[in-house]
Amino acid sequence: MLAQWLESLRRRSGLSWSQMARTAHIGGLMVSQSTLFRAAQGERLPKWKTVQAFVRVCGGDAREARRLWSNADRHEAARGGQVPRSVVLSPQFITEPWQLVQAMNHMRRESGNPTLRELEERAVVRGVSFLPKSTVGAVLRGRLPAKALLLNFVRYCGNVPDEQLQHWADAWERVRSSLSGRDRRVSAGRG
């Protein structure tokens, strides 16, 4: 959860890894680009000072960072030093907005991590794209997609056969009904 939260924080900031490292250095925080990158990969628990630098550079909530880092630290200790990898749910089991966004990001990675422009171009029909890059970018950073956008995303990004699209439509309906007035922006790391 910590790694996902850090990555969503970086994406929301719009900073590249090198920009983050430069900003940290200017602010007196000695942390490298590769250290910041590894922190968001989730393979190992980053040092607390790395998380602090990440949060300062990207403008995140320090209390939330501390809570997530402490939880990850407890999990690592309980598992003998390994941070658990988060599980990406199949659409049949998705009930929360963050799970849907997480599944979409996972699908993109599994598809070779195409750029937003590449996704936009894949979904052009009669001169109009069904995956506008600005909208898809906002969704992958945590905004709940419109149902049509989700279905086009899984079709053009994940190459999901039409007969499996209903699972994704059902997932969207479950997520939408779970919101019941809550904020439609979700943290990909919430859970």
Tab-separated table of C-alpha atoms in Angstrom:
chain	number	residue	atom	x	y	z
A	1	MET	CA	0.000	0.000	0.000
A	2	LEU	CA	2.865	2.398	0.779
A	3	ALA	CA	4.486	1.918	-2.621
A	4	GLN	CA	1.173	2.440	-4.427
A	5	TRP	CA	0.501	5.560	-2.398
A	6	LEU	CA	3.958	6.951	-3.175
A	7	GLU	CA	3.549	6.255	-6.888
A	8	SER	CA	0.119	7.903	-6.948
A	9	LEU	CA	1.603	10.877	-5.087
A	10	ARG	CA	4.373	11.184	-7.698
A	11	ARG	CA	1.912	10.943	-10.572
A	12	ARG	CA	-0.324	13.607	-9.048
A	13	SER	CA	2.699	15.890	-8.633
A	14	GLY	CA	3.537	15.520	-12.326
A	15	LEU	CA	7.244	15.302	-11.510
A	16	SER	CA	9.641	12.909	-13.195
A	17	TRP	CA	12.064	10.902	-11.078
A	18	SER	CA	14.949	13.192	-12.026
A	19	GLN	CA	12.905	16.297	-11.222
A	20	MET	CA	12.069	14.829	-7.833
A	21	ALA	CA	15.732	14.135	-7.065
A	22	ARG	CA	16.744	17.656	-8.150
A	23	THR	CA	13.989	19.229	-6.063
A	24	ALA	CA	14.997	17.132	-3.053
A	25	HIS	CA	18.642	18.141	-3.468
A	26	ILE	CA	17.740	21.838	-3.743
A	27	GLY	CA	15.706	21.457	-0.553
A	28	GLY	CA	18.680	19.938	1.251
A	29	LEU	CA	17.399	16.370	1.108
A	30	MET	CA	20.074	13.979	-0.093
A	31	VAL	CA	18.169	11.262	-1.926
A	32	SER	CA	18.911	9.886	-5.365
A	33	GLN	CA	16.570	9.346	-8.282
A	34	SER	CA	17.060	5.579	-8.063
A	35	THR	CA	16.286	5.550	-4.327
A	36	LEU	CA	13.029	7.416	-4.951
A	37	PHE	CA	12.157	5.060	-7.796
A	38	ARG	CA	12.809	1.947	-5.682
A	39	ALA	CA	10.639	3.345	-2.881
A	40	ALA	CA	7.642	3.370	-5.234
A	41	GLN	CA	8.324	-0.154	-6.538
A	42	GLY	CA	7.421	-1.867	-3.263
A	43	GLU	CA	10.075	-4.573	-3.390
A	44	ARG	CA	11.619	-3.446	-0.106
A	45	LEU	CA	10.580	-1.116	2.660
A	46	PRO	CA	12.239	2.261	2.025
A	47	LYS	CA	13.924	4.127	4.852
A	48	TRP	CA	11.688	6.597	6.629
A	49	LYS	CA	13.910	9.513	5.483
A	50	THR	CA	13.322	8.452	1.870
A	51	VAL	CA	9.555	8.501	2.409
A	52	GLN	CA	9.844	11.909	4.091
A	53	ALA	CA	11.767	13.281	1.107
A	54	PHE	CA	9.210	11.778	-1.294
A	55	VAL	CA	6.343	13.419	0.599
A	56	ARG	CA	8.018	16.817	0.875
A	57	VAL	CA	8.941	16.929	-2.809
A	58	CYS	CA	5.505	15.790	-4.013
A	59	GLY	CA	3.463	17.750	-1.455
A	60	GLY	CA	1.910	14.759	0.288
A	61	ASP	CA	0.380	14.326	3.714
A	62	ALA	CA	3.167	13.533	6.213
A	63	ARG	CA	0.769	11.900	8.709
A	64	GLU	CA	-0.631	9.573	6.055
A	65	ALA	CA	2.905	8.743	4.948
A	66	ARG	CA	3.897	7.899	8.521
A	67	ARG	CA	0.823	5.706	8.986
A	68	LEU	CA	1.441	3.791	5.758
A	69	TRP	CA	5.170	3.448	6.446
A	70	SER	CA	4.518	2.188	9.991
A	71	ASN	CA	2.017	-0.384	8.691
A	72	ALA	CA	4.512	-1.553	6.058
A	73	ASP	CA	7.240	-1.730	8.697
A	74	ARG	CA	5.031	-3.946	10.908
A	75	HIS	CA	4.194	-6.182	7.923
A	76	GLU	CA	7.858	-6.469	7.012
A	77	ALA	CA	8.769	-7.473	10.548
A	78	ALA	CA	5.945	-10.015	10.662
A	79	ARG	CA	6.995	-11.520	7.325
A	80	GLY	CA	10.672	-11.730	8.116
A	81	GLY	CA	11.787	-8.691	6.154
A	82	GLN	CA	9.665	-8.914	3.006
A	83	VAL	CA	7.076	-6.288	2.178
A	84	PRO	CA	3.934	-8.003	0.897
A	85	ARG	CA	3.017	-7.329	-2.710
A	86	SER	CA	-0.499	-6.036	-3.172
A	87	VAL	CA	-2.932	-8.299	-4.924
A	88	VAL	CA	-4.656	-7.047	-8.053
A	89	LEU	CA	-8.214	-8.293	-8.059
A	90	SER	CA	-10.071	-9.783	-11.007
A	91	PRO	CA	-12.987	-7.600	-12.081
A	92	GLN	CA	-15.461	-10.061	-10.529
A	93	PHE	CA	-14.100	-9.182	-7.063
A	94	ILE	CA	-13.661	-5.412	-7.402
A	95	THR	CA	-15.909	-3.418	-5.078
A	96	GLU	CA	-13.942	-0.255	-4.277
A	97	PRO	CA	-12.797	2.612	-6.516
A	98	TRP	CA	-9.111	2.186	-5.625
A	99	GLN	CA	-9.289	-1.485	-6.633
A	100	LEU	CA	-10.631	-0.536	-10.057
A	101	VAL	CA	-7.896	2.060	-10.618
A	102	GLN	CA	-5.268	-0.410	-9.374
A	103	ALA	CA	-6.524	-3.052	-11.828
A	104	MET	CA	-6.392	-0.552	-14.696
A	105	ASN	CA	-2.813	0.449	-13.847
A	106	HIS	CA	-1.866	-3.220	-13.609
A	107	MET	CA	-3.467	-3.915	-16.993
A	108	ARG	CA	-1.456	-1.080	-18.526
A	109	ARG	CA	1.812	-2.439	-17.061
A	110	GLU	CA	0.977	-5.945	-18.282
A	111	SER	CA	0.350	-4.519	-21.772
A	112	GLY	CA	3.902	-3.203	-21.990
A	113	ASN	CA	3.175	0.121	-20.261
A	114	PRO	CA	2.053	2.034	-23.385
A	115	THR	CA	2.199	5.811	-23.177
A	116	LEU	CA	-1.041	7.757	-22.884
A	117	ARG	CA	-0.536	8.922	-26.473
A	118	GLU	CA	-0.185	5.295	-27.632
A	119	LEU	CA	-3.402	4.370	-25.823
A	120	GLU	CA	-5.160	7.342	-27.374
A	121	GLU	CA	-4.009	6.248	-30.838
A	122	ARG	CA	-5.046	2.607	-30.297
A	123	ALA	CA	-8.609	3.691	-29.625
A	124	VAL	CA	-9.176	5.905	-32.689
A	125	VAL	CA	-12.335	5.045	-34.577
A	126	ARG	CA	-13.319	7.240	-37.536
A	127	GLY	CA	-10.908	9.954	-36.441
A	128	VAL	CA	-12.067	10.104	-32.806
A	129	SER	CA	-10.281	8.494	-29.881
A	130	PHE	CA	-12.293	6.730	-27.223
A	131	LEU	CA	-9.311	7.080	-24.836
A	132	PRO	CA	-8.349	10.769	-24.683
A	133	LYS	CA	-4.916	10.885	-23.068
A	134	SER	CA	-5.749	13.646	-20.555
A	135	THR	CA	-8.816	11.782	-19.315
A	136	VAL	CA	-7.017	8.428	-19.158
A	137	GLY	CA	-4.142	10.089	-17.290
A	138	ALA	CA	-6.540	11.502	-14.693
A	139	VAL	CA	-8.158	8.081	-14.272
A	140	LEU	CA	-4.840	6.276	-13.844
A	141	ARG	CA	-3.931	8.830	-11.162
A	142	GLY	CA	-7.088	8.050	-9.232
A	143	ARG	CA	-10.250	9.466	-10.803
A	144	LEU	CA	-13.143	7.056	-11.231
A	145	PRO	CA	-13.625	6.520	-14.975
A	146	ALA	CA	-16.893	6.807	-16.804
A	147	LYS	CA	-18.234	3.341	-17.584
A	148	ALA	CA	-17.668	3.756	-21.332
A	149	LEU	CA	-14.081	4.878	-20.782
A	150	LEU	CA	-13.389	1.844	-18.572
A	151	LEU	CA	-14.779	-0.547	-21.167
A	152	ASN	CA	-12.780	1.111	-23.946
A	153	PHE	CA	-9.658	0.997	-21.776
A	154	VAL	CA	-9.933	-2.735	-21.125
A	155	ARG	CA	-10.744	-3.338	-24.791
A	156	TYR	CA	-7.894	-1.296	-26.279
A	157	CYS	CA	-5.273	-1.529	-23.528
A	158	GLY	CA	-5.891	-4.994	-22.152
A	159	ASN	CA	-7.192	-6.557	-25.357
A	160	VAL	CA	-10.023	-8.048	-23.307
A	161	PRO	CA	-12.423	-10.047	-25.493
A	162	ASP	CA	-15.933	-8.643	-25.844
A	163	GLU	CA	-17.412	-11.611	-23.981
A	164	GLN	CA	-15.432	-10.607	-20.863
A	165	LEU	CA	-16.372	-6.932	-20.949
A	166	GLN	CA	-19.475	-7.602	-18.858
A	167	HIS	CA	-17.266	-8.505	-15.872
A	168	TRP	CA	-15.739	-5.026	-16.086
A	169	ALA	CA	-19.129	-3.363	-16.541
A	170	ASP	CA	-20.376	-5.185	-13.442
A	171	ALA	CA	-17.263	-4.117	-11.499
A	172	TRP	CA	-17.920	-0.492	-12.471
A	173	GLU	CA	-21.543	-0.786	-11.285
A	174	ARG	CA	-20.431	-2.212	-7.902
A	175	VAL	CA	-17.868	0.542	-7.454
A	176	ARG	CA	-20.325	3.256	-8.461
A	177	SER	CA	-22.925	2.026	-5.993
A	178	SER	CA	-20.291	1.800	-3.227
A	179	LEU	CA	-19.552	5.497	-3.571
A	180	SER	CA	-23.006	6.693	-2.512
A	181	GLY	CA	-22.019	10.320	-2.249
A	182	ARG	CA	-18.314	9.827	-1.489
A	183	ASP	CA	-15.605	11.679	-3.408
A	184	ARG	CA	-15.074	10.239	-6.909
A	185	ARG	CA	-11.309	10.779	-6.727
A	186	VAL	CA	-9.620	7.795	-5.171
A	187	SER	CA	-6.135	7.043	-4.020
A	188	ALA	CA	-4.753	4.063	-5.867
A	189	GLY	CA	-3.048	3.096	-2.640
A	190	ARG	CA	-6.054	3.175	-0.376
A	191	GLY	CA	-7.244	-0.101	0.972
